[in-house]
XYZ file of C-alpha atoms in Angstrom:
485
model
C 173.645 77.734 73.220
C 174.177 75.114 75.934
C 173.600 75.711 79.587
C 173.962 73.885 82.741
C 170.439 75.263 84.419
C 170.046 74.236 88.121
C 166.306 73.869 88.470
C 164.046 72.682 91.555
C 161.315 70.812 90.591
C 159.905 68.341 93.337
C 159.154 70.748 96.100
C 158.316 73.853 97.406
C 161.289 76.233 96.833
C 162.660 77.193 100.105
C 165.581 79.624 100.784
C 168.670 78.617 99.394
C 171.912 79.687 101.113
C 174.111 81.583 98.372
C 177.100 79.935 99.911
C 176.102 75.779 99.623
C 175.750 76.929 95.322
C 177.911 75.322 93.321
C 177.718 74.771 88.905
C 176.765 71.445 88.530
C 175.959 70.022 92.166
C 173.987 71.572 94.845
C 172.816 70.682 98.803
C 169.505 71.119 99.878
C 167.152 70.152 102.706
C 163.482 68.776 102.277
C 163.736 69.597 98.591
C 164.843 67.094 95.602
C 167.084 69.069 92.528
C 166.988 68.452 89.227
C 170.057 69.131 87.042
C 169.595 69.968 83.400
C 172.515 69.921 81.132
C 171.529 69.783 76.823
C 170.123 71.825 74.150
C 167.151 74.027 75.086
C 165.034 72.849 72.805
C 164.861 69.282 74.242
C 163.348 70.218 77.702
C 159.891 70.616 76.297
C 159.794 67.075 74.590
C 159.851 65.837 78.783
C 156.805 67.572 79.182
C 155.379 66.193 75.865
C 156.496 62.868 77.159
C 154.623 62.990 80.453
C 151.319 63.650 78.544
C 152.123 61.086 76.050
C 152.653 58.837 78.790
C 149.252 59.340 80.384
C 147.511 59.475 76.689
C 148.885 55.719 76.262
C 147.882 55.279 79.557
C 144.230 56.032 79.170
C 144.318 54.149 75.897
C 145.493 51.245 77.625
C 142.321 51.649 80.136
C 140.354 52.548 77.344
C 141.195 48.752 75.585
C 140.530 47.026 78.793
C 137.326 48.577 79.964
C 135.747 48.085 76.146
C 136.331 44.540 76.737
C 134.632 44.360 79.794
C 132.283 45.987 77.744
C 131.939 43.745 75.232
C 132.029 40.370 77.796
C 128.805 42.163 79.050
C 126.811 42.578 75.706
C 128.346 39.129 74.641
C 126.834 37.563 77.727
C 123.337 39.850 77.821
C 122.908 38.212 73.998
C 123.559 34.718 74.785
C 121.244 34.989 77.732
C 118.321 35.837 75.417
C 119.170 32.583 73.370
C 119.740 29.987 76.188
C 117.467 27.057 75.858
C 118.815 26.302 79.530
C 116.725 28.459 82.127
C 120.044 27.827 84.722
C 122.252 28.641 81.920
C 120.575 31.625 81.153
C 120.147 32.799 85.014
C 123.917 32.169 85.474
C 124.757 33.980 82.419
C 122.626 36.845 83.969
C 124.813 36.858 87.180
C 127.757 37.237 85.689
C 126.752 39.511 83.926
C 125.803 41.499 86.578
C 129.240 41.218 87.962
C 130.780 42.305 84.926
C 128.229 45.663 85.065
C 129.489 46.267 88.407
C 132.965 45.835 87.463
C 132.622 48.282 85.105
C 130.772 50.770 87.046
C 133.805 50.370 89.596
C 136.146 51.931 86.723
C 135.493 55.777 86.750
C 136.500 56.340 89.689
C 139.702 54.150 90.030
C 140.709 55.473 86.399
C 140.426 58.912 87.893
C 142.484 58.278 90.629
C 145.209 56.616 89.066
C 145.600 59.745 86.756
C 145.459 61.822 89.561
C 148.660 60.637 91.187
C 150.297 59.797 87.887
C 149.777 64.076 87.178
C 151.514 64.353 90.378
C 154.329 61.226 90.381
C 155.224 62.585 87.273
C 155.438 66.040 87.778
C 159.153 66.881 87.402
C 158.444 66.694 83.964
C 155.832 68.346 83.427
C 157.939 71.247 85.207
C 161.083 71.142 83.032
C 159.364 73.554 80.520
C 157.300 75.239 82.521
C 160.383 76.272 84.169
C 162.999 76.775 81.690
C 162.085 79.581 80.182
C 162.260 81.851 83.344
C 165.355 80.074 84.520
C 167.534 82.662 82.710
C 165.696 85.628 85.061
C 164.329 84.347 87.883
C 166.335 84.794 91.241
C 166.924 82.486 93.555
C 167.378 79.123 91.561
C 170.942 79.490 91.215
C 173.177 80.371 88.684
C 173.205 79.398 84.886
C 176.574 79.271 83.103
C 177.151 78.771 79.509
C 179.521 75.751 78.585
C 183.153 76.443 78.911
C 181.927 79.782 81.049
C 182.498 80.330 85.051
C 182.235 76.825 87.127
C 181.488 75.114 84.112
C 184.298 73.364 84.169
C 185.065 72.945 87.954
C 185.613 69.721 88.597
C 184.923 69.358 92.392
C 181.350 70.741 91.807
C 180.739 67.674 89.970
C 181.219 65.522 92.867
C 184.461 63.467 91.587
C 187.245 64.967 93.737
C 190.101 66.614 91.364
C 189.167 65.269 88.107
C 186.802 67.408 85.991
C 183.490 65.341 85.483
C 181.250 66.004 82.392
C 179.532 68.845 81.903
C 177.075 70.475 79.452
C 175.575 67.439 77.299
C 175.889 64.709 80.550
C 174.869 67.527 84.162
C 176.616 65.950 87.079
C 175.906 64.683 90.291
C 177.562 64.746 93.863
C 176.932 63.789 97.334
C 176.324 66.792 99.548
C 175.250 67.454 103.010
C 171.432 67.912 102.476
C 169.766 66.426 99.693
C 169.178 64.054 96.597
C 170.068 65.729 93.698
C 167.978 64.315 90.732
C 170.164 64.254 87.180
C 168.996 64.799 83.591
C 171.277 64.262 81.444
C 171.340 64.898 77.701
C 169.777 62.019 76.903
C 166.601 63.960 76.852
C 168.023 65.718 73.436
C 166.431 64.457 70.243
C 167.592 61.058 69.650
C 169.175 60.663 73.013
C 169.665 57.366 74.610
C 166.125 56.017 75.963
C 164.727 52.577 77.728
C 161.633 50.778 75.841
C 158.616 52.051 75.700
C 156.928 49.351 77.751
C 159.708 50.122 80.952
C 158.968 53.777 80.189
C 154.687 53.602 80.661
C 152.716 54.673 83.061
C 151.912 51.347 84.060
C 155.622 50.508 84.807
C 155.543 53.308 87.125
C 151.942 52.095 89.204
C 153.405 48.616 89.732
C 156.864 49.134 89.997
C 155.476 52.182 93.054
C 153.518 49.547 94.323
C 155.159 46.589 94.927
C 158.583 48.825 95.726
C 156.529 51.210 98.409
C 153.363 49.718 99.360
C 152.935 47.640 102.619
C 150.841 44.670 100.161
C 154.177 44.584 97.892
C 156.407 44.253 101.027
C 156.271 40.378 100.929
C 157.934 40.233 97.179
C 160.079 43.426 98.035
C 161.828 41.696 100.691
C 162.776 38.744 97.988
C 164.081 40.809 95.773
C 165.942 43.129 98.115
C 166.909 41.459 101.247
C 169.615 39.039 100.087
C 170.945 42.216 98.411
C 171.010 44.386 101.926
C 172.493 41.145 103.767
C 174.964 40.377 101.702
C 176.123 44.101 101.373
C 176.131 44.343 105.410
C 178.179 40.540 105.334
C 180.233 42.144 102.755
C 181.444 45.530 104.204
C 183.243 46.412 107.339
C 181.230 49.696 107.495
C 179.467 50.179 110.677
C 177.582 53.307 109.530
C 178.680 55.543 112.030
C 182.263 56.430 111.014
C 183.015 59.235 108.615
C 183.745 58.951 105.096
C 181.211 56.560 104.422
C 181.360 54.374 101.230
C 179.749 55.020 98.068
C 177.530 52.188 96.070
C 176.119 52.653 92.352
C 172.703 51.384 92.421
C 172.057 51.025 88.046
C 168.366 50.319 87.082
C 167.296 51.397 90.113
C 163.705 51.992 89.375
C 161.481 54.063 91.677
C 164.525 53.746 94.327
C 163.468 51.859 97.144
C 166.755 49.720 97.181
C 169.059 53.002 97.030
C 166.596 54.419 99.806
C 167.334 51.130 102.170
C 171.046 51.657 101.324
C 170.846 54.532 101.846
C 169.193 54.280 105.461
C 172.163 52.062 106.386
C 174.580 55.128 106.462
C 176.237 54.329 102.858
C 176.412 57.042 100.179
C 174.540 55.872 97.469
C 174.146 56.753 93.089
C 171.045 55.722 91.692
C 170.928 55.670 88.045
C 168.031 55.153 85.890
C 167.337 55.129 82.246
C 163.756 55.703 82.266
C 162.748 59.151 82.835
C 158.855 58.886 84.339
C 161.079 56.155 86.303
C 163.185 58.934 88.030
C 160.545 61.705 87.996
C 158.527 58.980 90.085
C 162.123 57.859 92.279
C 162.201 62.067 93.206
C 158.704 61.953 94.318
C 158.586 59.131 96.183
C 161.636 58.958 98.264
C 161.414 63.057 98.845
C 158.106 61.585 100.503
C 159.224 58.793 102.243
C 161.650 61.066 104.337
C 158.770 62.105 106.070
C 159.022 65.024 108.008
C 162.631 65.987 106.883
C 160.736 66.595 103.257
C 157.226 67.875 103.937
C 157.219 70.709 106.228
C 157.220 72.728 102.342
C 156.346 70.482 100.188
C 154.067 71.366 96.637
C 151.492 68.714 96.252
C 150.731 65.518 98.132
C 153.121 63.405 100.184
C 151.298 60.035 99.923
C 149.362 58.534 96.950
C 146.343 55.861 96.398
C 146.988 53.807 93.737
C 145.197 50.812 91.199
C 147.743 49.437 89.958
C 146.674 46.068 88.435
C 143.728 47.873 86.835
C 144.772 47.293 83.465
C 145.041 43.893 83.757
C 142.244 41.044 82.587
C 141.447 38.268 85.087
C 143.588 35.816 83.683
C 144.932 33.338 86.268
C 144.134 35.459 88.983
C 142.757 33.987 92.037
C 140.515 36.585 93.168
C 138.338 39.285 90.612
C 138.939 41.894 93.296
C 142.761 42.084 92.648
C 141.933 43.992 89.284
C 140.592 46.961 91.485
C 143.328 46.732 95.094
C 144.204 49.860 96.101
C 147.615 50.571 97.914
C 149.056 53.565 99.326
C 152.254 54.726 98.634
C 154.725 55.165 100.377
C 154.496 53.002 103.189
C 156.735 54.733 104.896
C 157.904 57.912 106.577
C 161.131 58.625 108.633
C 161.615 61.001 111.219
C 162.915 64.195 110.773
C 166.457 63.487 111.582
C 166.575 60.023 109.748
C 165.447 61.592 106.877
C 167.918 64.779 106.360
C 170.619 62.138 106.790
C 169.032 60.127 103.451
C 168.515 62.853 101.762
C 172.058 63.964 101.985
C 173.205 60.346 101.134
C 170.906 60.005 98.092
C 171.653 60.936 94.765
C 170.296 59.820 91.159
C 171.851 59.986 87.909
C 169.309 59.231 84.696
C 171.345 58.211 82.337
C 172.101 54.987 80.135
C 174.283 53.172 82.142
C 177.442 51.779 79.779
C 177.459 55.416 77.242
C 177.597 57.644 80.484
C 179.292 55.795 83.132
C 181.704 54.583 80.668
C 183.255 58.424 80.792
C 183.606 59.067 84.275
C 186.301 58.812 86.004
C 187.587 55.045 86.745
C 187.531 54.190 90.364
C 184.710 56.003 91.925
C 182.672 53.467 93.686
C 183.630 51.501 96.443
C 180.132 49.255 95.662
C 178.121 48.320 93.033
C 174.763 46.654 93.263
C 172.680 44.945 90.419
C 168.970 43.558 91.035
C 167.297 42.276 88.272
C 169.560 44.399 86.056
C 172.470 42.163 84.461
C 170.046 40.658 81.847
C 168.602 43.880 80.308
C 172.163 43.773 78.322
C 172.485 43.521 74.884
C 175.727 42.636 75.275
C 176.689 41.824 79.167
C 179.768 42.161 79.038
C 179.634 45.721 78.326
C 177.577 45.617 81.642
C 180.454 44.127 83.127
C 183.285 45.844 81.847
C 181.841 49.497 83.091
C 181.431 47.400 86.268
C 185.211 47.131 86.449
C 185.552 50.484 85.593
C 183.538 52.363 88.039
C 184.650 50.247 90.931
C 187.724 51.065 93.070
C 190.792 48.090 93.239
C 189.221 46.157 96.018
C 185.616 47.040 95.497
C 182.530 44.559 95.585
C 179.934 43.872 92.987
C 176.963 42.242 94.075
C 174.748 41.077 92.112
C 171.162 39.446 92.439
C 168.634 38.241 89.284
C 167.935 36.045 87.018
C 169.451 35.935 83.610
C 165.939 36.148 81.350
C 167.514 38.198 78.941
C 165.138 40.595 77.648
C 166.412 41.661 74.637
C 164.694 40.804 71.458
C 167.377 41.520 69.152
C 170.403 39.451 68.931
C 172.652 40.235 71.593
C 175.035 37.861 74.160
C 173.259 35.213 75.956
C 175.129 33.121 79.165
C 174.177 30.250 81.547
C 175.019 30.955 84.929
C 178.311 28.578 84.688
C 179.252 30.599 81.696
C 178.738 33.996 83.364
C 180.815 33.370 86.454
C 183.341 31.833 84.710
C 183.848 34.591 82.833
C 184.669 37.055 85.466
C 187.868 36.403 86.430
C 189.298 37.412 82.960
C 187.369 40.436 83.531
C 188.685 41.450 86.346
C 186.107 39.918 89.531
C 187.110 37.491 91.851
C 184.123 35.558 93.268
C 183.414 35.240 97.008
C 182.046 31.712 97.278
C 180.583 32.185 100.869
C 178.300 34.736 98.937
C 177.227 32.619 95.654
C 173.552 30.419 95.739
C 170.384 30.479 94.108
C 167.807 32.101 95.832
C 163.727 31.957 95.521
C 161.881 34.915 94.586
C 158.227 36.293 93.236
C 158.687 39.503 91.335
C 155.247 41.258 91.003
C 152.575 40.925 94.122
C 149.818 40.203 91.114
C 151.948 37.154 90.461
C 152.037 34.981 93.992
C 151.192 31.867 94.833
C 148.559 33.443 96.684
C 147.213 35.517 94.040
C 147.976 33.891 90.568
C 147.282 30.071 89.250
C 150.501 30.702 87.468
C 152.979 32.555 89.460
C 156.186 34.689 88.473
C 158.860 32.635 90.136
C 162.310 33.182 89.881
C 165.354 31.569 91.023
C 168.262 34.598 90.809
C 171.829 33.834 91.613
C 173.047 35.736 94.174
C 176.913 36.737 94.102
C 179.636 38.928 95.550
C 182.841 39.653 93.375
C 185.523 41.696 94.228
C 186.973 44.149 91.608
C 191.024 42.900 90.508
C 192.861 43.102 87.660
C 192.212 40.285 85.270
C 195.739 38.313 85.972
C 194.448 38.108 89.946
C 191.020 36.659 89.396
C 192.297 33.859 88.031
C 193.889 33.094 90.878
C 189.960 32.272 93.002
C 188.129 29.191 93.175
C 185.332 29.238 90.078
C 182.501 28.044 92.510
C 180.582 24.944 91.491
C 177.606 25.522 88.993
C 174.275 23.956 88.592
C 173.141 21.905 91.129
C 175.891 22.295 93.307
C 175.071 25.510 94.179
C 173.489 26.211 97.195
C 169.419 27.047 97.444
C 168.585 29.590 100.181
């Protein structure tokens, strides 16, 4: 049997007013909602996941501390053969450093799996709470498919048009809270991300760089030409009514949908990795500060290691292995926060299979970061796009073109890509297309890393036409002639 089950799983449950329920999309204050929609049976595989994900984890610790391990004994034996007293001695130092090193392991271990546990723990709650969902009060009502509100379409947040229901939950923008969305890609061989985007470790860095104050520096490169060229981009002043939506895909743990969100727009994240999103709910319920805590289960801020797994290759400074950070690094007032958290919503989902069925039309925005070149095929990227975006809307985009993919799939050059968008539909903004200058980890800087991750993304703004029109813009110049910032 298939059910839509409405379950809370961030924070604290507070009272929920009978009249703000609705199947399929639901408003609520200082709390962050998940919404279930697939076979019963697949729920408990999230909670296997988040304890597979901290096995690996561990494992992954495991690996790196028996190689510190074995650089000590390798170093203790070759001091007992050293013909070279001052060989031998400086052997001995290190290899004191490398005992202290691991000494300092324990206890940073213990505290990364501590917040993990807690980062994570949407899913460890999805069977914990299933079972009672069918009798406990006061978490809303469950409806079988094709039974009462299953099939209203205004619950699901897209106006007149039914959205999809059952196998895909739905998400809308209400007046008092994220509403977090599982999907039924969590069904047996449902749609998933790689297993290196879905690991713990993704979650530490991507937390820390997104939501510490030592990741702010290569934050603001990867987000701020985004947030300036949305505010160049839009007449919106914030303030007026009927603010416009943006669809934020690969959004990560959230911290660009958060910022949009803080500058009054009404904002979709969607995510494909599921510890990504369980870690998204946690940490921007948390960064609303006082609008989210006043109830909240568990802890609002975390300590984290998150470069502990890595060796000291091309790293400036040994310490780096063992920086701590707190996340996150911020917290709004009251006020500030209730308004994101009824701005803020998050879809998990794979982005082309599930926003490919929604109704056309439905975003005003879109905004890529690092995103267009995790494609197999980009123009499947593109084409949903075109889809989701209303005649007139923007696209802006910001990354490099890497292309991650391992099997074969559709490479482009820059001067290839953006010559390929007016037949789909985009007409480029020239004022709005450079190459910018980024890092993209904080482990990775010219201050921290012989060999740093640099990037140079291309930044553009397109506007959503039918294919005949975009012919009709200027192609900006490619390669050189486009403009560093």
């Amino acid at each position: 049997m298939r059910v839509l089950a409405l379950l809370l799983v961030v924070t604290s449950m507070s009272s929920i007013d009978s009249q703000t329920w609705r199947a399929g999309s639901h408003s609520l204050a200082r709390d962050a909602l998940f919404v279930f929609g697939g076979e019963t049976p697949a729920f408990p595989d999230a909670a296997r996941g988040l304890e597979r994900a901290l096995e690996e984890y561990q494992e992954g610790l495991s690996v790196a501390a028996q190689r510190l391990a074995d650089e000590h004994v390798f170093l203790l034996e070759r001091v007992r053969v050293d013909a070279s007293p001052a060989v031998a001695r400086a052997r001995a130092m290190v290899a004191e450093r490398v005992a202290r090193r691991l000494g300092q392991l324990p206890a940073c271990w213990d505290t990364n799996v501590e917040a993990l546990r807690d980062l994570l723990r949407p899913l460890a709650l999805i069977s914990a709470l299933l079972p009672e969902a069918s009798t406990t009060s006061g978490l809303g009502e469950i409806h079988e498919e094709g039974g009462a509100g299953a099939a209203d379409g205004a619950a699901c947040g897209y106006g007149d048009t039914p959205g999809p229901v059952g196998v895909e939950a739905c998400v809308g923008h209400g007046d008092a809270g994220p509403r977090m969305v599982v999907p039924g890609s969590l069904a047996p061989n449902g749609t998933g991300s790689s297993s290196s985007y879905d690991s713990a470790i993704q979650v530490l860095v991507h937390a820390a760089r997104d939501w510490s104050v030592e990741g702010a520096r290569v934050r603001g490169g990867l987000m701020d030409p985004i947030l300036a060229a949305v505010a160049a981009s839009s007449d919106f002043s914030g303030e007026q009514s009927g603010s416009p939506t943006i669809l934020v895909p690969g959004a990560g743990t959230g911290r660009l949908a958060f910022e949009l969100a803080r500058m009054g727009f009404r904002v979709e994240a969607n995510e494909v990795s599921l510890p990504m999103v369980a870690a998204l709910s946690r940490l921007v319920v948390a960064a609303c500060g006082e609008a989210s805590s006043e109830n909240a289960r568990g802890a609002t801020t975390w300590r984290l290691h998150p470069f502990l797994h890595e060796e000291d290759v091309n790293q400036l400074k040994s310490s780096q292995r063992f920086q701590m950070v707190q996340v996150p690094d911020i917290s709004l007032p009251r006020e500030e926060g209730l308004q994101v958290l009824s701005r803020l919503s998050v879809q998990h989902a794979e982005f082309v299979r599930f926003y490919g069925e929604v109704p056309p039309g439905m975003f005003d925005s879109v905004v890529t970061c690092f995103f267009l070149d995790t494609a197999a095929d980009v123009l499947d990227y593109i084409s949903t796009i075109h889809r989701v975006l209303r005649p007139g809307g923007r696209w802006i985009n910001y990354g490099p073109l890497q292309w991650h993919r391992t099997s074969p799939g559709l490479m482009l050059a820059v001067d290839q890509l953006l010559d390929l968008l007016p037949s789909l539909g985009f007409r480029l903004e020239p004022e709005f297309t450079r190459l910018s200058s980024t890092f993209y980890s904080p482990l990775r800087t010219e201050e921290t890393s012989t060999r740093p991750d640099f990037y140079q993304p291309i930044l553009f703004v397109a506007l959503r036409v039918e294919a005949e029109e975009g012919r009709d813009g200027p192609t900006p110049n490619i390669g050189p002639h486009i403009p560093h910032h």
